Amino acid sequence: MADGLDRLWTPHRMTYISGEDRPEGGYEKPAGCPFCLAPGLPPERSLVVARGTHVFAVLNLYPYNPGHLLVCPYRHVADYTELDQAETVELAAFTQTAMRVVRQVSSAHGFNLGMNQGGVAGAGIAAHLHQHVVPRWGGDINFMPVIGRTKVLPQLLSETRELLARAWPS
């Protein structure tokens, strides 16, 4: 029976939803962890935007909004309390820089910042700590994600990565 709705298909999300892209053995070990692997890949493949001494910023492969960044320690740790002082300080500084850069390139009105600690708290990759930096704009929540459970992203991830990487201070 026809319901009169248009469809915007996002089949690429099924890989994430079904877990098909999970490495054999899961994310728990560094050998299968995408956050451990990303810094060693070319930027266009890894989506790494900036690198620090202890942490790096990478675009979320499955973003909530355009410019959705993750700030990750290089070290494979699961819990915020496991970070040492230098990692904690640089993670905070990178989060601030991420906000400044995203505001500069896309005029974000606000941000959601957060860490999901453990699978029960919603962490998709609970074995490797990561801070979400999600840009927000007035009116960015509409019927698509609320009713259609689909997010429309107006820019390719590679283009977003290039914009942010160019604007990130050296």
Coordinates of N, CA, C and O in Angstrom, one line a residue:
M1 N 0.8 -1.2 0.0 CA 0.0 0.0 0.0 C 0.9 1.2 0.0 O 1.8 1.4 0.8
A2 N 0.7 2.1 -0.9 CA 1.5 3.3 -1.0 C 1.2 4.3 0.1 O 0.0 4.4 0.5
D3 N 2.2 4.9 0.7 CA 2.0 5.8 1.8 C 2.2 7.3 1.4 O 2.1 8.2 2.2
G4 N 2.6 7.6 0.1 CA 2.7 8.9 -0.3 C 4.0 9.6 0.1 O 4.2 10.8 -0.1
L5 N 5.0 8.8 0.6 CA 6.2 9.4 1.0 C 7.3 9.2 0.0 O 7.3 8.2 -0.7
D6 N 8.1 10.2 -0.2 CA 9.3 10.1 -1.0 C 10.4 9.4 -0.2 O 10.4 9.4 1.0
R7 N 11.3 8.7 -0.9 CA 12.3 7.9 -0.2 C 13.7 8.5 -0.5 O 14.0 8.8 -1.6
L8 N 14.5 8.7 0.5 CA 15.9 9.1 0.4 C 16.7 7.9 0.9 O 16.7 7.7 2.1
W9 N 17.3 7.1 0.0 CA 17.9 5.9 0.4 C 19.3 6.2 0.9 O 20.1 6.9 0.2
T10 N 19.7 5.6 2.0 CA 21.1 5.7 2.5 C 21.6 4.3 2.8 O 21.9 4.0 4.0
P11 N 21.8 3.5 1.8 CA 22.2 2.1 2.0 C 23.6 2.0 2.6 O 23.9 1.0 3.3
H12 N 24.5 3.0 2.5 CA 25.8 3.0 3.1 C 25.7 2.8 4.6 O 26.7 2.3 5.2
R13 N 24.7 3.3 5.2 CA 24.5 3.2 6.7 C 24.3 1.8 7.1 O 24.6 1.5 8.3
M14 N 23.8 0.9 6.3 CA 23.6 -0.5 6.7 C 24.9 -1.2 7.1 O 24.9 -2.0 8.0
T15 N 26.0 -0.8 6.6 CA 27.3 -1.4 7.0 C 27.5 -1.1 8.4 O 27.9 -2.0 9.2
Y16 N 27.2 0.1 8.9 CA 27.4 0.5 10.3 C 26.4 -0.1 11.1 O 26.7 -0.7 12.2
I17 N 25.1 -0.1 10.7 CA 24.0 -0.6 11.5 C 24.2 -2.1 11.7 O 24.0 -2.6 12.8
S18 N 24.6 -2.8 10.7 CA 24.7 -4.3 10.8 C 26.0 -4.7 11.4 O 26.2 -5.9 11.7
G19 N 27.0 -3.8 11.5 CA 28.3 -4.2 12.0 C 29.1 -4.9 11.0 O 30.2 -5.5 11.3
E20 N 28.8 -4.9 9.7 CA 29.5 -5.6 8.7 C 30.9 -5.1 8.5 O 31.8 -5.9 8.1
D21 N 31.2 -3.9 8.9 CA 32.5 -3.3 8.7 C 33.4 -3.5 10.0 O 34.6 -3.1 10.0
R22 N 32.9 -4.3 11.0 CA 33.7 -4.6 12.1 C 34.8 -5.5 11.8 O 34.6 -6.5 11.0
P23 N 36.0 -5.3 12.3 CA 37.1 -6.2 12.0 C 36.9 -7.5 12.7 O 36.2 -7.6 13.7
E24 N 37.5 -8.6 12.2 CA 37.4 -9.9 12.8 C 38.0 -9.7 14.2 O 39.1 -9.2 14.4
G25 N 37.3 -10.2 15.2 CA 37.8 -10.1 16.6 C 37.3 -8.8 17.3 O 37.5 -8.6 18.5
G26 N 36.6 -7.9 16.5 CA 36.1 -6.7 17.1 C 37.0 -5.6 17.3 O 38.2 -5.6 16.8
Y27 N 36.6 -4.5 18.0 CA 37.3 -3.3 18.2 C 38.2 -3.3 19.4 O 38.9 -2.4 19.6
E28 N 38.0 -4.3 20.2 CA 38.7 -4.3 21.5 C 40.2 -4.3 21.5 O 40.9 -3.8 22.3
K29 N 40.8 -4.9 20.4 CA 42.2 -5.0 20.3 C 42.7 -3.9 19.3 O 42.1 -3.7 18.3
P30 N 43.8 -3.3 19.6 CA 44.3 -2.3 18.7 C 44.4 -2.7 17.2 O 44.2 -1.9 16.3
A31 N 44.7 -4.0 16.9 CA 44.9 -4.4 15.5 C 43.6 -4.3 14.8 O 43.6 -4.2 13.5
G32 N 42.4 -4.2 15.4 CA 41.1 -4.1 14.7 C 40.5 -2.8 15.0 O 39.4 -2.6 14.5
C33 N 41.1 -1.9 15.7 CA 40.5 -0.6 16.1 C 40.7 0.4 15.1 O 41.8 0.8 14.7
P34 N 39.6 1.0 14.5 CA 39.8 2.0 13.5 C 40.5 3.3 14.0 O 41.1 4.0 13.2
F35 N 40.4 3.6 15.3 CA 41.0 4.7 15.8 C 42.5 4.5 16.0 O 43.3 5.4 16.0
C36 N 42.9 3.2 16.1 CA 44.4 2.9 16.2 C 44.9 2.9 14.8 O 46.1 3.3 14.6
L37 N 44.1 2.5 13.8 CA 44.6 2.4 12.4 C 44.6 3.7 11.7 O 45.5 3.9 10.9
A38 N 43.7 4.6 12.0 CA 43.5 5.8 11.2 C 44.8 6.7 11.1 O 45.1 7.1 10.0
P39 N 45.5 6.9 12.2 CA 46.7 7.8 12.1 C 47.8 7.3 11.1 O 48.6 8.0 10.6
G40 N 47.8 6.0 10.8 CA 48.7 5.4 9.9 C 48.3 5.4 8.4 O 49.1 5.0 7.5
L41 N 47.1 5.8 8.2 CA 46.5 5.8 6.8 C 46.7 7.1 6.2 O 46.8 8.2 6.8
P42 N 46.7 7.2 4.8 CA 46.7 8.5 4.1 C 45.5 9.3 4.6 O 44.4 8.8 4.8
P43 N 45.6 10.7 4.7 CA 44.5 11.5 5.2 C 43.2 11.4 4.4 O 42.1 11.3 5.0
E44 N 43.3 11.2 3.1 CA 42.0 11.1 2.3 C 41.3 9.8 2.6 O 40.1 9.7 2.4
R45 N 42.0 8.8 3.1 CA 41.4 7.5 3.5 C 41.0 7.5 5.0 O 40.0 6.9 5.3
S46 N 41.8 8.1 5.8 CA 41.6 8.0 7.2 C 40.6 9.1 7.7 O 40.0 8.9 8.8
L47 N 40.5 10.2 7.0 CA 39.7 11.3 7.4 C 40.3 12.1 8.6 O 39.6 12.9 9.2
V48 N 41.6 11.8 8.9 CA 42.2 12.6 9.9 C 42.4 14.0 9.5 O 42.9 14.3 8.4
V49 N 42.0 15.0 10.4 CA 42.0 16.4 10.1 C 43.3 17.0 10.6 O 43.9 17.9 10.0
A50 N 43.7 16.6 11.9 CA 44.8 17.2 12.5 C 45.4 16.2 13.5 O 44.7 15.4 14.0
R51 N 46.8 16.4 13.7 CA 47.5 15.4 14.6 C 48.2 16.3 15.6 O 48.9 17.3 15.3
G52 N 48.2 15.8 16.8 CA 48.9 16.4 17.9 C 49.9 15.4 18.4 O 50.2 14.4 17.8
T53 N 50.5 15.7 19.6 CA 51.5 14.8 20.2 C 50.8 13.5 20.8 O 51.3 12.4 20.7
H54 N 49.6 13.8 21.4 CA 49.0 12.7 22.2 C 47.6 12.3 21.6 O 47.1 11.3 21.9
V55 N 47.0 13.2 20.8 CA 45.7 13.0 20.3 C 45.6 13.5 18.8 O 46.5 14.2 18.4
F56 N 44.5 13.1 18.2 CA 44.3 13.5 16.8 C 42.8 13.8 16.6 O 42.0 13.3 17.4
A57 N 42.5 14.6 15.6 CA 41.1 14.9 15.3 C 40.8 14.2 13.9 O 41.5 14.3 13.0
V58 N 39.6 13.5 13.9 CA 39.2 12.7 12.7 C 37.7 12.9 12.5 O 37.0 13.1 13.4
L59 N 37.3 13.0 11.2 CA 35.9 13.1 10.9 C 35.2 11.8 11.3 O 35.8 10.7 11.1
N60 N 34.0 11.9 11.8 CA 33.2 10.7 12.0 C 32.8 10.2 10.7 O 32.2 10.9 9.9
L61 N 33.0 8.9 10.5 CA 32.6 8.2 9.2 C 31.1 8.2 9.1 O 30.6 8.1 8.0
Y62 N 30.4 8.2 10.2 CA 28.9 8.2 10.2 C 28.4 9.4 11.0 O 27.9 9.3 12.1
P63 N 28.6 10.6 10.4 CA 28.3 11.9 11.1 C 26.9 12.1 11.4 O 26.0 11.8 10.6
Y64 N 26.6 12.8 12.6 CA 25.3 13.3 12.9 C 25.0 14.5 12.1 O 23.9 14.8 11.8
N65 N 26.0 15.4 11.9 CA 26.0 16.6 11.2 C 27.2 16.8 10.4 O 28.3 16.2 10.8
P66 N 27.2 17.7 9.4 CA 28.5 17.9 8.6 C 29.5 18.5 9.6 O 29.2 19.4 10.4
G67 N 30.7 18.1 9.5 CA 31.8 18.5 10.4 C 31.9 17.8 11.7 O 32.7 18.2 12.6
H68 N 31.1 16.8 11.9 CA 31.2 16.0 13.1 C 32.6 15.3 13.3 O 32.9 14.5 12.5
L69 N 33.3 15.9 14.3 CA 34.7 15.4 14.5 C 34.7 14.5 15.8 O 33.9 14.6 16.7
L70 N 35.8 13.7 15.8 CA 36.1 12.9 17.0 C 37.5 13.2 17.4 O 38.4 13.3 16.5
V71 N 37.8 13.5 18.6 CA 39.1 13.7 19.1 C 39.5 12.5 19.9 O 38.8 12.1 20.9
C72 N 40.6 11.8 19.4 CA 41.0 10.5 20.0 C 42.4 10.5 20.5 O 43.3 11.1 19.8
P73 N 42.7 9.9 21.6 CA 44.1 9.7 21.9 C 44.7 8.6 21.0 O 44.0 7.8 20.5
Y74 N 46.0 8.8 20.8 CA 46.6 7.7 20.0 C 46.6 6.4 20.8 O 46.5 5.3 20.2
R75 N 46.8 6.5 22.1 CA 46.8 5.3 22.9 C 45.5 4.7 23.0 O 44.4 5.4 23.1
H76 N 45.4 3.4 22.9 CA 44.2 2.6 22.9 C 43.7 2.4 24.4 O 44.2 1.5 25.1
V77 N 42.9 3.4 24.8 CA 42.3 3.3 26.2 C 40.8 3.5 26.1 O 40.3 4.2 25.2
A78 N 40.1 2.8 27.0 CA 38.6 2.9 26.9 C 38.0 3.9 27.7 O 36.9 4.5 27.4
D79 N 38.6 4.3 28.8 CA 37.9 5.1 29.8 C 38.7 6.4 30.0 O 39.9 6.5 30.0
Y80 N 37.9 7.5 30.2 CA 38.5 8.8 30.4 C 39.4 8.9 31.6 O 40.4 9.6 31.5
T81 N 39.2 8.1 32.6 CA 40.0 8.1 33.8 C 41.4 7.4 33.5 O 42.3 7.5 34.3
E82 N 41.5 6.7 32.3 CA 42.8 6.1 32.0 C 43.7 7.1 31.3 O 44.9 6.7 31.1
L83 N 43.3 8.2 30.9 CA 44.2 9.2 30.2 C 45.1 9.8 31.2 O 44.8 10.0 32.4
D84 N 46.4 10.0 30.8 CA 47.3 10.7 31.7 C 47.1 12.2 31.5 O 46.3 12.7 30.7
Q85 N 47.8 13.0 32.3 CA 47.6 14.4 32.3 C 47.8 15.1 31.0 O 47.0 15.9 30.5
A86 N 48.9 14.7 30.3 CA 49.2 15.3 29.0 C 48.2 15.0 28.0 O 47.8 15.8 27.2
E87 N 47.6 13.8 28.0 CA 46.6 13.4 27.0 C 45.3 14.1 27.3 O 44.6 14.6 26.4
T88 N 45.0 14.3 28.6 CA 43.8 15.0 29.0 C 43.8 16.5 28.6 O 42.9 17.0 28.0
V89 N 45.0 17.1 28.8 CA 45.2 18.5 28.4 C 45.1 18.7 26.9 O 44.4 19.6 26.4
E90 N 45.7 17.8 26.2 CA 45.7 18.0 24.7 C 44.3 17.6 24.1 O 43.9 18.3 23.2
L91 N 43.6 16.7 24.7 CA 42.3 16.3 24.3 C 41.4 17.6 24.4 O 40.6 17.9 23.5
A92 N 41.5 18.2 25.6 CA 40.7 19.4 25.8 C 41.0 20.6 24.8 O 40.2 21.2 24.3
A93 N 42.3 20.8 24.6 CA 42.8 21.8 23.7 C 42.3 21.5 22.2 O 41.9 22.4 21.5
F94 N 42.4 20.3 21.8 CA 42.0 19.9 20.5 C 40.5 20.1 20.3 O 40.0 20.5 19.3
T95 N 39.7 19.8 21.4 CA 38.3 20.0 21.4 C 38.0 21.5 21.2 O 37.1 21.9 20.3
Q96 N 38.7 22.4 21.9 CA 38.5 23.8 21.7 C 38.9 24.2 20.3 O 38.1 25.0 19.6
T97 N 40.0 23.7 19.8 CA 40.4 24.1 18.4 C 39.4 23.6 17.4 O 39.1 24.3 16.4
A98 N 38.9 22.4 17.6 CA 37.9 21.8 16.7 C 36.7 22.7 16.6 O 36.2 23.0 15.5
M99 N 36.2 23.2 17.7 CA 35.1 24.1 17.7 C 35.4 25.4 17.0 O 34.6 25.9 16.2
R100 N 36.6 26.0 17.2 CA 36.9 27.2 16.5 C 37.0 27.0 15.0 O 36.5 27.8 14.2
V101 N 37.6 25.9 14.6 CA 37.8 25.6 13.2 C 36.4 25.4 12.5 O 36.2 25.9 11.4
V102 N 35.6 24.6 13.1 CA 34.3 24.3 12.5 C 33.5 25.6 12.4 O 32.8 25.9 11.4
R103 N 33.5 26.5 13.5 CA 32.8 27.8 13.4 C 33.4 28.6 12.2 O 32.6 29.2 11.5
Q104 N 34.7 28.6 12.1 CA 35.3 29.4 11.0 C 34.9 28.9 9.6 O 34.6 29.7 8.7
V105 N 34.8 27.6 9.4 CA 34.5 27.1 8.0 C 33.0 26.9 7.7 O 32.6 26.9 6.6
S106 N 32.2 26.8 8.8 CA 30.8 26.5 8.5 C 29.8 27.3 9.4 O 28.6 27.1 9.3
S107 N 30.3 28.3 10.2 CA 29.4 29.1 10.9 C 28.5 28.4 11.8 O 27.3 28.7 11.9
A108 N 29.0 27.3 12.5 CA 28.1 26.6 13.4 C 27.6 27.5 14.5 O 28.3 28.4 15.0
H109 N 26.3 27.3 14.9 CA 25.7 28.1 15.9 C 26.0 27.6 17.3 O 25.9 28.3 18.3
G110 N 26.3 26.3 17.4 CA 26.5 25.7 18.7 C 27.1 24.3 18.5 O 27.4 23.9 17.4
F111 N 27.3 23.6 19.6 CA 28.0 22.3 19.5 C 27.4 21.3 20.6 O 27.0 21.8 21.7
N112 N 27.3 20.1 20.3 CA 27.2 19.0 21.3 C 28.6 18.4 21.4 O 29.2 18.0 20.5
L113 N 29.0 18.3 22.7 CA 30.3 17.7 23.0 C 30.0 16.5 23.9 O 29.2 16.6 24.8
G114 N 30.7 15.4 23.7 CA 30.5 14.3 24.7 C 31.3 13.1 24.4 O 31.8 12.9 23.3
M115 N 31.3 12.2 25.4 CA 31.9 10.9 25.3 C 30.9 9.9 25.8 O 30.3 10.1 26.9
N116 N 30.7 8.8 25.1 CA 29.9 7.7 25.6 C 30.9 6.7 26.1 O 31.7 6.1 25.4
Q117 N 30.8 6.5 27.4 CA 31.7 5.6 28.1 C 31.1 4.2 28.3 O 30.2 4.0 29.1
G118 N 31.5 3.3 27.5 CA 31.0 1.9 27.5 C 29.9 1.7 26.5 O 29.1 2.6 26.2
G119 N 29.7 0.5 26.1 CA 28.7 0.1 25.2 C 27.3 0.4 25.7 O 26.4 0.9 25.0
V120 N 27.1 0.2 27.0 CA 25.8 0.5 27.6 C 25.4 2.0 27.6 O 24.2 2.3 27.6
A121 N 26.4 2.8 27.4 CA 26.2 4.3 27.3 C 26.1 4.7 25.9 O 26.0 5.9 25.7
G122 N 26.2 3.8 25.0 CA 26.0 4.2 23.6 C 27.2 4.3 22.7 O 27.2 4.7 21.6
A123 N 28.4 3.9 23.3 CA 29.6 4.0 22.6 C 29.6 2.9 21.5 O 29.5 1.7 21.8
G124 N 29.8 3.2 20.2 CA 29.9 2.3 19.2 C 31.2 1.5 19.2 O 31.3 0.4 18.8
I125 N 32.2 2.3 19.5 CA 33.6 1.7 19.7 C 34.0 2.0 21.1 O 34.7 3.0 21.3
A126 N 33.5 1.2 22.0 CA 33.8 1.4 23.4 C 35.2 1.2 23.9 O 35.6 1.8 24.9
A127 N 35.9 0.4 23.1 CA 37.3 0.1 23.5 C 38.3 1.2 23.3 O 39.4 1.2 23.9
H128 N 38.0 2.3 22.5 CA 38.9 3.4 22.3 C 38.2 4.7 22.6 O 37.3 5.0 21.8
L129 N 38.6 5.4 23.6 CA 38.0 6.6 24.0 C 38.0 7.6 22.8 O 38.9 7.7 22.0
H130 N 36.9 8.4 22.7 CA 36.8 9.4 21.7 C 35.8 10.4 22.1 O 34.7 10.1 22.6
Q131 N 36.2 11.7 21.9 CA 35.3 12.9 22.3 C 34.6 13.3 21.0 O 35.2 13.6 20.0
H132 N 33.3 13.4 21.0 CA 32.5 13.9 19.9 C 32.4 15.4 19.9 O 32.2 16.0 21.0
V133 N 32.6 16.0 18.8 CA 32.4 17.4 18.6 C 31.4 17.6 17.5 O 31.8 17.4 16.3
V134 N 30.2 17.8 17.8 CA 29.1 17.8 16.8 C 28.6 19.2 16.6 O 28.0 19.8 17.5
P135 N 28.8 19.8 15.4 CA 28.3 21.2 15.2 C 26.8 21.2 15.1 O 26.2 20.2 14.6
R136 N 26.2 22.3 15.5 CA 24.8 22.4 15.4 C 24.4 23.8 14.8 O 25.1 24.7 15.0
W137 N 23.3 23.8 14.2 CA 22.7 25.0 13.6 C 21.3 25.2 13.9 O 20.6 24.1 14.1
G138 N 20.8 26.4 14.1 CA 19.4 26.6 14.3 C 18.5 25.9 13.2 O 18.8 26.1 12.1
G139 N 17.6 25.0 13.6 CA 16.8 24.4 12.7 C 17.4 23.1 12.0 O 16.9 22.6 11.0
D140 N 18.5 22.7 12.5 CA 19.2 21.5 11.9 C 18.5 20.2 12.1 O 18.7 19.2 11.5
I141 N 17.6 20.2 13.1 CA 16.8 19.0 13.3 C 15.4 19.2 12.6 O 14.7 20.2 13.0
N142 N 15.1 18.4 11.7 CA 13.8 18.5 11.0 C 13.2 17.2 10.9 O 13.6 16.2 11.6
F143 N 12.3 17.0 10.0 CA 11.5 15.7 9.9 C 12.4 14.5 9.5 O 12.1 13.4 9.8
M144 N 13.5 14.8 8.7 CA 14.3 13.7 8.2 C 14.8 12.8 9.4 O 14.6 11.6 9.4
P145 N 15.6 13.3 10.3 CA 16.1 12.4 11.4 C 15.0 12.1 12.4 O 15.1 11.0 12.9
V146 N 14.1 13.0 12.6 CA 13.1 12.7 13.6 C 12.1 11.6 13.2 O 11.8 10.7 13.9
I147 N 11.6 11.8 12.0 CA 10.5 10.9 11.5 C 11.2 9.9 10.5 O 10.9 8.7 10.6
G148 N 12.0 10.3 9.6 CA 12.5 9.5 8.6 C 13.8 8.7 9.0 O 14.3 7.8 8.3
R149 N 14.3 9.0 10.2 CA 15.5 8.3 10.7 C 16.7 8.3 9.7 O 17.4 7.4 9.5
T150 N 16.8 9.5 9.0 CA 17.8 9.7 7.9 C 18.4 11.1 8.1 O 17.6 12.0 8.3
K151 N 19.7 11.1 7.9 CA 20.3 12.4 8.0 C 20.8 12.8 6.6 O 21.4 12.0 5.9
V152 N 20.5 14.0 6.2 CA 20.9 14.5 4.9 C 22.1 15.3 5.1 O 22.1 16.3 5.8
L153 N 23.2 15.0 4.5 CA 24.5 15.7 4.6 C 24.8 16.3 3.3 O 24.9 15.7 2.3
P154 N 25.0 17.6 3.3 CA 25.2 18.4 2.0 C 26.6 18.4 1.4 O 26.8 19.0 0.4
Q155 N 27.5 17.7 2.1 CA 28.9 17.7 1.6 C 29.6 16.3 1.8 O 29.3 15.7 2.8
L156 N 30.4 15.9 0.9 CA 31.1 14.7 1.0 C 32.2 14.8 2.1 O 32.7 15.9 2.4
L157 N 32.4 13.7 2.8 CA 33.4 13.7 3.9 C 34.7 14.1 3.5 O 35.4 14.9 4.2
S158 N 35.2 13.7 2.3 CA 36.5 14.1 1.8 C 36.6 15.7 1.7 O 37.6 16.3 2.0
E159 N 35.5 16.3 1.2 CA 35.5 17.8 1.1 C 35.5 18.4 2.4 O 36.2 19.4 2.6
T160 N 34.7 17.9 3.4 CA 34.7 18.4 4.7 C 36.1 18.3 5.4 O 36.6 19.2 6.0
R161 N 36.7 17.2 5.2 CA 38.0 16.9 5.8 C 39.0 18.0 5.3 O 39.8 18.6 6.0
E162 N 39.0 18.2 4.0 CA 39.9 19.2 3.3 C 39.7 20.6 3.9 O 40.6 21.3 4.2
L163 N 38.4 21.0 4.0 CA 38.1 22.3 4.6 C 38.7 22.5 6.0 O 39.3 23.5 6.3
L164 N 38.4 21.5 6.8 CA 38.8 21.6 8.2 C 40.3 21.5 8.4 O 40.9 22.2 9.1
A165 N 40.9 20.6 7.6 CA 42.4 20.4 7.7 C 43.1 21.7 7.3 O 44.1 22.1 7.9
R166 N 42.6 22.4 6.2 CA 43.2 23.6 5.8 C 43.1 24.7 6.8 O 44.0 25.6 7.0
A167 N 42.0 24.8 7.5 CA 41.7 25.8 8.5 C 42.4 25.5 9.9 O 42.5 26.4 10.7
W168 N 42.8 24.3 10.1 CA 43.3 23.9 11.4 C 44.7 24.6 11.6 O 45.6 24.5 10.7
P169 N 44.9 25.3 12.7 CA 46.2 26.0 12.9 C 47.3 25.0 13.0 O 47.2 23.9 13.6
S170 N 48.5 25.4 12.5 CA 49.7 24.5 12.5 C 50.3 24.5 13.9 O 50.4 25.5 14.6

